[in-house]
Short mmCIF file of C-alpha atoms and ligand atoms in Angstrom, two decimals:
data_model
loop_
_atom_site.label_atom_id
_atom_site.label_comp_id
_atom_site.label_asym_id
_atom_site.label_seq_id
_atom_site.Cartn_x
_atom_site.Cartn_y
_atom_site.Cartn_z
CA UNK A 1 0.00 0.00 0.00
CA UNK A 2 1.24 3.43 -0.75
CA UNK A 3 1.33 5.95 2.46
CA UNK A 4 -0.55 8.88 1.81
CA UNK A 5 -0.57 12.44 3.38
CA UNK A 6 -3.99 11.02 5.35
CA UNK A 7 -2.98 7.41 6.19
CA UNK A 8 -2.08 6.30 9.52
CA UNK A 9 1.85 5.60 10.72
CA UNK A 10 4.48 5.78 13.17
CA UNK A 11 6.67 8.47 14.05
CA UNK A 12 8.94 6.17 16.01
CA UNK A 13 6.84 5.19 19.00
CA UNK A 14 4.48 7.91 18.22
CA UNK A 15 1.26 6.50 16.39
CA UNK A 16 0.02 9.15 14.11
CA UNK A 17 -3.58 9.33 12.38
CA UNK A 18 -2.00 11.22 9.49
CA UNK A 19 1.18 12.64 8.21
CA UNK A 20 0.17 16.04 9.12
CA UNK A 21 2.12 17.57 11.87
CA UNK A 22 1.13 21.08 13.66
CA UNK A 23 4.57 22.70 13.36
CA UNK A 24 5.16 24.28 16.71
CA UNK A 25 4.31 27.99 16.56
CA UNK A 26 5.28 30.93 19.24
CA UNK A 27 1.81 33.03 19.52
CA UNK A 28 2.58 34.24 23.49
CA UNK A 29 -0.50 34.27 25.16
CA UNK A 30 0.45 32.97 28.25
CA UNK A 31 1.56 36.13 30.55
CA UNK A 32 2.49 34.02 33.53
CA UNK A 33 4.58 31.49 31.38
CA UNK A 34 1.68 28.97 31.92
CA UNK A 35 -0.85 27.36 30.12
CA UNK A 36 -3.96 29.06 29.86
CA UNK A 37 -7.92 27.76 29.30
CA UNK A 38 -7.64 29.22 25.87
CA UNK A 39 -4.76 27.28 25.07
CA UNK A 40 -6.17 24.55 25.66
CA UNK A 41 -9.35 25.45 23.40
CA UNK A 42 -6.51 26.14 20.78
CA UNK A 43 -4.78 22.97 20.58
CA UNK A 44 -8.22 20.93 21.07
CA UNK A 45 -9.17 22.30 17.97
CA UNK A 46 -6.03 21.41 16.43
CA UNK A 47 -6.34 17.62 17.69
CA UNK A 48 -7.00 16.42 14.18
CA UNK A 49 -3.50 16.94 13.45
CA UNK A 50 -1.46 13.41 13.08
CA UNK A 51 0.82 15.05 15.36
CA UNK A 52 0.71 18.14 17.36
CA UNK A 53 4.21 20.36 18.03
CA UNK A 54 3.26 23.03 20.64
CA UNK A 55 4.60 26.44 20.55
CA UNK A 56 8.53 26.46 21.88
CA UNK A 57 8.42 26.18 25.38
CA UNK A 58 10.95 27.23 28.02
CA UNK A 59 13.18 24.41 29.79
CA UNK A 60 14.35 26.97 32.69
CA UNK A 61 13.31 30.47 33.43
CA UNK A 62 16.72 31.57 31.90
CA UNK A 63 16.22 29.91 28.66
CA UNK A 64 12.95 32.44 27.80
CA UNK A 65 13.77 34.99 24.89
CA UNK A 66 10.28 36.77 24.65
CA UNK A 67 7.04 38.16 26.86
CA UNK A 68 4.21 35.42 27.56
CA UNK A 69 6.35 32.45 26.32
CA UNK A 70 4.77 29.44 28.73
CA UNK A 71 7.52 27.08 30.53
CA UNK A 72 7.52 23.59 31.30
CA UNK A 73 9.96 23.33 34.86
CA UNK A 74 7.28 23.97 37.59
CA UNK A 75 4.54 22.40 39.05
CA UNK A 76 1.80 24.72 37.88
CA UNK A 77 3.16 24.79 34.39
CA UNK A 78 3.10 20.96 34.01
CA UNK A 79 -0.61 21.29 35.40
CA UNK A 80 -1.80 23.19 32.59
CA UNK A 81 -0.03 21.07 30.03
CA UNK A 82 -1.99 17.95 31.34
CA UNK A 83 -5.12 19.26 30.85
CA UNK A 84 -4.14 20.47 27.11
CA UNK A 85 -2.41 16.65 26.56
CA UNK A 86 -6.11 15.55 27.75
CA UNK A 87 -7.99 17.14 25.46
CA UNK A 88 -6.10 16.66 22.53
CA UNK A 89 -6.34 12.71 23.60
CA UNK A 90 -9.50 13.16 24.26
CA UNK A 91 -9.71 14.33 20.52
CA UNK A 92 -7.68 11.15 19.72
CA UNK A 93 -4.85 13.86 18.46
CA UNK A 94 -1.25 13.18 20.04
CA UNK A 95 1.22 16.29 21.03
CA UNK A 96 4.67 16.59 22.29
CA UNK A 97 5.99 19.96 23.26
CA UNK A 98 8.92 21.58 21.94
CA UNK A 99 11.32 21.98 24.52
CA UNK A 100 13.09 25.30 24.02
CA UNK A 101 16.20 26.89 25.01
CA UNK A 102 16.97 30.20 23.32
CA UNK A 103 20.69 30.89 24.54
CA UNK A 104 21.62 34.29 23.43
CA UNK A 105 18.56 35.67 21.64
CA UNK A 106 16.72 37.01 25.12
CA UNK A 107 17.23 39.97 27.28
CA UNK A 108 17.50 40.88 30.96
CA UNK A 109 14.09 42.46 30.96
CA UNK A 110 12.79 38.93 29.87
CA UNK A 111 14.48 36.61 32.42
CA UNK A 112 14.18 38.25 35.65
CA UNK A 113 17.57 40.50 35.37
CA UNK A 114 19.44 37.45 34.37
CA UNK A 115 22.24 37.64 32.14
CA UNK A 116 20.99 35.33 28.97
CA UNK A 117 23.61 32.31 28.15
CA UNK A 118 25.05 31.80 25.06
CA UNK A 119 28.45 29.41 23.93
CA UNK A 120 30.25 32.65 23.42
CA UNK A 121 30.33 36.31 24.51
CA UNK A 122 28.85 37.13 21.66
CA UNK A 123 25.53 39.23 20.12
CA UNK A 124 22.78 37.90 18.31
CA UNK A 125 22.16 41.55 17.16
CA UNK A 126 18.45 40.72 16.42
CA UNK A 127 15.33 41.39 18.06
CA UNK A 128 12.91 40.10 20.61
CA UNK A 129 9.80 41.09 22.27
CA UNK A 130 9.89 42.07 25.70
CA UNK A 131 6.13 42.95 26.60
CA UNK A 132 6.44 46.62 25.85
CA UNK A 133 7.85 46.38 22.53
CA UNK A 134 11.10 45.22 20.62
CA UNK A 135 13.86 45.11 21.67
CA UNK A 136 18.08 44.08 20.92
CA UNK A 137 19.21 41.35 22.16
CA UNK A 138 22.03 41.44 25.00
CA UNK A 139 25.14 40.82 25.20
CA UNK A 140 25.38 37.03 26.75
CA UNK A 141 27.73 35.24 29.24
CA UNK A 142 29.79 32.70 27.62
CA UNK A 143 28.37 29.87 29.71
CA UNK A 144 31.05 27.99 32.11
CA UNK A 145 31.14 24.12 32.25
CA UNK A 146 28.99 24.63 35.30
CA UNK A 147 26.44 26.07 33.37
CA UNK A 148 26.71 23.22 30.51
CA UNK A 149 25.86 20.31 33.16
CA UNK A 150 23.08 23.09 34.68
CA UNK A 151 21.85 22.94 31.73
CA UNK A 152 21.62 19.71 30.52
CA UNK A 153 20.28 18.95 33.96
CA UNK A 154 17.67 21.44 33.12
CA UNK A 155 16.50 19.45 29.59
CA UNK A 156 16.31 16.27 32.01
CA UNK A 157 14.05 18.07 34.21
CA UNK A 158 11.59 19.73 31.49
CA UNK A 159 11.47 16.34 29.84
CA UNK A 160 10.57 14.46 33.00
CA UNK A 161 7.76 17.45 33.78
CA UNK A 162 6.73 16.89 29.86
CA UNK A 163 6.48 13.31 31.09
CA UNK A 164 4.57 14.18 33.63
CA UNK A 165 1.93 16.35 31.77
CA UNK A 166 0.81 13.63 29.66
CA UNK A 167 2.68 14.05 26.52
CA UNK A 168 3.16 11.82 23.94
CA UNK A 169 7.04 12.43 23.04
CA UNK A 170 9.34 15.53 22.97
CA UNK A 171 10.61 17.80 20.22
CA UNK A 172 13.99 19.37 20.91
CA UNK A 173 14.25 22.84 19.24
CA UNK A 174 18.09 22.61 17.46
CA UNK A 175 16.75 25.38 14.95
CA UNK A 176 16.84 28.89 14.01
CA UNK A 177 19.50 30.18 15.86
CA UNK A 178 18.78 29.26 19.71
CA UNK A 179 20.90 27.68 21.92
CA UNK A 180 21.61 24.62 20.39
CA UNK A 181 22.16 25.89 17.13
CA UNK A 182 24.39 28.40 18.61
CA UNK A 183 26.63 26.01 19.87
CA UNK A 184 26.88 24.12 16.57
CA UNK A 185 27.69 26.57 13.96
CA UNK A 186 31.36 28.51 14.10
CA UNK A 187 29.67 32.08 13.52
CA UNK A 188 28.32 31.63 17.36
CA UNK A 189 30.29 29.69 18.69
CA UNK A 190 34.12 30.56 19.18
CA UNK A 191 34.57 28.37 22.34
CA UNK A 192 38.01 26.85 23.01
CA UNK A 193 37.20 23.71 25.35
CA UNK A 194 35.59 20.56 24.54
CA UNK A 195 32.50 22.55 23.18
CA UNK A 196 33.72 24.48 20.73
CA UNK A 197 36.32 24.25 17.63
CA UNK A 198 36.45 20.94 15.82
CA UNK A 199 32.79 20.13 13.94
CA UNK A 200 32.70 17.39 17.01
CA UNK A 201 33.16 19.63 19.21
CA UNK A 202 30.47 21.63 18.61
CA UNK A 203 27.91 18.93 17.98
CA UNK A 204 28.74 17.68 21.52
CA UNK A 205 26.09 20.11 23.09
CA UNK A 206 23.59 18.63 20.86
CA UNK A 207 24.44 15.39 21.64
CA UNK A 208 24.55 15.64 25.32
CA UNK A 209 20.94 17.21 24.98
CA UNK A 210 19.71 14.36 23.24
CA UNK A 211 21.25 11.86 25.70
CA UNK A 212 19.64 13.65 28.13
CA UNK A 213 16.06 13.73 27.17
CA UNK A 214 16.41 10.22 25.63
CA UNK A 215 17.74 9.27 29.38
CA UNK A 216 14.02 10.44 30.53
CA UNK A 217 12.10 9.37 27.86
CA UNK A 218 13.46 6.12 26.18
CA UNK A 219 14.07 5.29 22.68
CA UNK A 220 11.56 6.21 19.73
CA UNK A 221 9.78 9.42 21.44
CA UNK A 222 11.94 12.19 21.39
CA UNK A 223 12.58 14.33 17.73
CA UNK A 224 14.53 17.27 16.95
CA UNK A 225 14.33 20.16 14.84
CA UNK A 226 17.19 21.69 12.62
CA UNK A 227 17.31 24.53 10.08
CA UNK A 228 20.59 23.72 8.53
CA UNK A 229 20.34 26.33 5.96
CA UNK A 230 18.38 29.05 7.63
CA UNK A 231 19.74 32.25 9.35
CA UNK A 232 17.11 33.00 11.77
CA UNK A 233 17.55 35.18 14.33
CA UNK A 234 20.75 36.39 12.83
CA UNK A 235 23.11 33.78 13.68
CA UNK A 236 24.72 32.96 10.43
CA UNK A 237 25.50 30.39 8.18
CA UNK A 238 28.26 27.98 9.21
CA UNK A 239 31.53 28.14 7.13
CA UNK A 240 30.73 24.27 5.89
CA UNK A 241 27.02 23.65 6.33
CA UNK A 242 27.28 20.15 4.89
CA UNK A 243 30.09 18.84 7.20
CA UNK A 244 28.58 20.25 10.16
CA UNK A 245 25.07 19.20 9.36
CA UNK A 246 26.37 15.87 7.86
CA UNK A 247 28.32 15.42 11.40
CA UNK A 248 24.85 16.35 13.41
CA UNK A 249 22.84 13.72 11.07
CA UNK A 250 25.33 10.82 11.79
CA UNK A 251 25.26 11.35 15.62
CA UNK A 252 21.46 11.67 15.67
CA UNK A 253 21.49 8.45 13.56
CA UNK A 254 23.56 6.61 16.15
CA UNK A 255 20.62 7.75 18.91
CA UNK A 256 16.72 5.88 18.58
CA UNK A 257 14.70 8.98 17.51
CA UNK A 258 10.87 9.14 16.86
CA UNK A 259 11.67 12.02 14.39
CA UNK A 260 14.15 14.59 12.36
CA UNK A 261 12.35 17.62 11.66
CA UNK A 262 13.77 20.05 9.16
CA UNK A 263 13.00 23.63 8.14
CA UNK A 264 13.89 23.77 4.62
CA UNK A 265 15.74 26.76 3.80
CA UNK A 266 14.94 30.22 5.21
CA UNK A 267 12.34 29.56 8.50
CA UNK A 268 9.13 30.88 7.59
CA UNK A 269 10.53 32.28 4.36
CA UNK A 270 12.23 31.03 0.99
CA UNK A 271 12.83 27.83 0.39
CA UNK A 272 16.40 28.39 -0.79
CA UNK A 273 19.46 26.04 -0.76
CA UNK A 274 22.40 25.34 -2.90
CA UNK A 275 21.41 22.50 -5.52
CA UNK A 276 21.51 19.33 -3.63
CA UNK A 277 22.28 19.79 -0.22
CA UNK A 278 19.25 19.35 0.97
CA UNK A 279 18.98 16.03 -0.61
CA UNK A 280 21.99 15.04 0.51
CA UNK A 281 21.31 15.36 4.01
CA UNK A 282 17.93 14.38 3.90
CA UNK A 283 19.36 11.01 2.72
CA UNK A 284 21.37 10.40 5.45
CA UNK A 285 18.36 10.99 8.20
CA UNK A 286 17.83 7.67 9.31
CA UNK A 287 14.81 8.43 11.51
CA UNK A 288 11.61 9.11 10.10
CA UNK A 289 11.98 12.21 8.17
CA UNK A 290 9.20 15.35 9.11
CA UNK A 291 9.29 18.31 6.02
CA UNK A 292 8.69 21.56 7.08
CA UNK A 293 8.39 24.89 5.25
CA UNK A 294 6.41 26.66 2.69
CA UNK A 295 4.61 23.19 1.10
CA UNK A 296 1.49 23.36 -0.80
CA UNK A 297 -0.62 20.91 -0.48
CA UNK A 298 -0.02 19.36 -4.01
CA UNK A 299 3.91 19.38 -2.95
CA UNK A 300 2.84 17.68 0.62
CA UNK A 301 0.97 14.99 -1.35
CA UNK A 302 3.72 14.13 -3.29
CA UNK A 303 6.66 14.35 -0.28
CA UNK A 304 4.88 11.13 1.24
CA UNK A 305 3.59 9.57 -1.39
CA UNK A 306 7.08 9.36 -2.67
CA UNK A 307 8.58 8.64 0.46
CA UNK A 308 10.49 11.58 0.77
CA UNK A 309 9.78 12.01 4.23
CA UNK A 310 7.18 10.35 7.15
CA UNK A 311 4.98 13.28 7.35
CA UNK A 312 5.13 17.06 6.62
CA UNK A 313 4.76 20.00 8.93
CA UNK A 314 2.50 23.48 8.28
CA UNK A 315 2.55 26.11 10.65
CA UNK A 316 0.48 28.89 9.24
CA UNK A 317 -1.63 27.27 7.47
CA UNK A 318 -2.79 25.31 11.19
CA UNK A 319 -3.00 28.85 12.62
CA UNK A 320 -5.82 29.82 10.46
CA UNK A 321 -7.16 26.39 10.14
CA UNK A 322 -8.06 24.39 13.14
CA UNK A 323 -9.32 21.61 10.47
CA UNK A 324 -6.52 21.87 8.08
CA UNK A 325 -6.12 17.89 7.33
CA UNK A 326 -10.05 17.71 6.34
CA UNK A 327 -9.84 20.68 4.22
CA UNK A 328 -6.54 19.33 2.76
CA UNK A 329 -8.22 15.99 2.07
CA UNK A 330 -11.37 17.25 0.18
CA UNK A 331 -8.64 20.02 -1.48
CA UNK A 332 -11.43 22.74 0.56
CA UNK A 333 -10.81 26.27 0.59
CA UNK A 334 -8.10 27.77 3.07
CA UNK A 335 -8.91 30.44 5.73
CA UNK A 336 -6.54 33.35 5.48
CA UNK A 337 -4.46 34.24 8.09
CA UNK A 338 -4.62 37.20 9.91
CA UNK A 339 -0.87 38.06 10.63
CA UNK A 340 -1.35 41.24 13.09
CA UNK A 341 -2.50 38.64 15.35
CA UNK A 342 0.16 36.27 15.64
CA UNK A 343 1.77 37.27 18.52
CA UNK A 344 -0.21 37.85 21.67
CA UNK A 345 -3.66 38.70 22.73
CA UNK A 346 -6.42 36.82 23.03
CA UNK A 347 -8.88 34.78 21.58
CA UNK A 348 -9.22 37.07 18.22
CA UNK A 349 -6.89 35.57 15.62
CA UNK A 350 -6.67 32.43 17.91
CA UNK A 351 -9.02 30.19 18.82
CA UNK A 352 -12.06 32.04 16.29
CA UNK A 353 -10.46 31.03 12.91
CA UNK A 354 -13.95 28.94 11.43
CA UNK A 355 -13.88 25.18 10.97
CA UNK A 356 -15.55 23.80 7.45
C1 LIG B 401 8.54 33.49 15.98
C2 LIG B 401 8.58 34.40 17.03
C3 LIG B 401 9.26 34.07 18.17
C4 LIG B 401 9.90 32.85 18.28
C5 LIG B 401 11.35 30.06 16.23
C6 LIG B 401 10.44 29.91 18.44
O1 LIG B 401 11.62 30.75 15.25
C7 LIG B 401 10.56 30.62 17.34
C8 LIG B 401 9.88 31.94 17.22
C9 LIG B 401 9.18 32.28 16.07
O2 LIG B 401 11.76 28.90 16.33
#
């Protein structure tokens, strides 16, 4: 039997109705960095997703980089997950959050007067929000090895409260220019020590991340997100993109992942690469293989049908429509989105965009 966009399979452990996954998407409406009731009205009526990513969410109250950003490290945080992880079950949808550390791109304003942490001493020179408006990023702290083991402690911990809330699985964010990604790529990271230099140097942070959350959660339910080619959030392109990236692929391959999620090319905007490369490491992804960014529906269809990939990911397109894999199965009109309310607020441009 051929798999189709709307057939049933396995993302590692993670049994999936369809091959459409809710890319996880930062809209900040929770102002105490917990889950609210209308979250969980949002991803409810997102349940028909075969898998649900949630928004980035913060390991540790020093790895936040914007206002109204929820958390997953304390007790009242890991109660309002469990009663969004029930509805969506309830819905027969599965979700694992996306488990978020944003290193350098964060201010003081942001994390309690904190200093944010970052490989290296170094700017992100780009913006974030701090609940009054934007604002540059600050200079970071080069973290110590003290703050390495903190914070790998601090991954153990938000997986084990993820645990906890009911999820299904864990996505580690490795993408667009946040921690992790600042540790692999030589324009961030101009560390000296066992972290930093050498290509395998600087995928050991990754690695020990992964160990980590696979330590809580066991083989087949933890993915990872990468943007090999993208420069979000300023950070630059690596000086050999397909060694490093090649390098990151073989040591996720050696690990038992439920899923390598890529954002292909620019995040959230052109879908540019040099010819090839994105083939080429999308051939050596021995986990099932999640495509994310700027697909049609027509190019979706294809992606699995072909066995290009496991399952493909749409983030705007879920924004506006709760029922996105019905509408994408009968080829049904699209909602617009209404982009002045991404970020914050209420229930307008949230939870009101119309079902079929
Ligand atoms: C948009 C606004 C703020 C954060 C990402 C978590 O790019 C984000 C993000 C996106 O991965």
């Amino acid at each position: 039997m051929t798999d189709t966009l709307f057939s049933p399979g396995r993302l590692g452990a993670i049994e999936i109705s369809n091959r459409l996954v809710m890319a996880p998407l930062t809209r900040n409406r929770a102002p105490a960095r917990v889950p609210t009731d209308l979250m969980v009205e949002y991803y409810r009526q997102r349940a028909s997703a075969g898998l649900i990513v949630t928004e980035g969410t913060q390991i540790s109250p020093v790895a936040q980089g914007y206002a109204w950003t929820p958390g997953i490290y304390s007790d009242e945080q890991i109660a309002g997950w469990r009663r969004i992880t029930e509805a969506v079950h309830a819905e027969g949808g599965k979700i694992v959050p996306q488990l978020w550390h944003v290193g350098r791109v964060s201010h003081p304003t942001i994390i309690d007067g904190a200093t944010p942490l970052a490989p290296s001493a170094l700017s992100a020179a780009a913006k974030t929000f701090d609940g009054t408006g934007f604002v540059e990023t600050a200079l970071p702290r080069a973290m110590t090895e003290e703050d390495i083991a903190q914070t790998l402690a601090d991954y153990a911990h938000a997986a084990a409260c993820a645990k906890e809330a009911g999820f299904d699985g864990v996505e580690i964010h490795g993408a667009n220019g946040y921690l992790i990604d600042q540790f692999l790529r030589d324009t961030s990271n101009q560390r000296t020590d066992g972290y930093g230099g050498s290509i395998a140097n600087r995928v050991r942070f990754l690695t020990e991340v992964v160990d980590a959350v696979t330590g809580v959660w066991g083989p087949g339910r933890v993915g990872i997100r990468i943007s090999p080619f993208s420069n979000a959030n300023n950070v630059g392109l690596d000086s050999d993109t397909p060694a490093l990236f090649s390098a990151v692929i073989a040591a996720l391959n050696a690990r038992d992942l439920a899923f390598v999620h890529m954002v292909e090319g620019q995040t959230g905007g052109p879908r540019d690469w040099p010819a090839g490369a994105l083939e080429a490491l999308r051939e050596q992804i021995a986990a099932p293989y999640v495509a994310n960014n700027g697909y049609s529906r027509e190019m979706a269809l294809e992606t699995v049908a072909t066995g290009k990939a496991t399952a493909v990911a749409f983030g705007r397109a879920f924004i506006a429509n709760p029922d996105l894999p019905v509408r994408l199965e009968r080829d049904a009109p699209l909602n617009p989105l209404r982009a002045k309310l991404l970020y914050g607020g209420g229930a307008e441009g949230y939870t009101d965009y119309p079902f079929l």
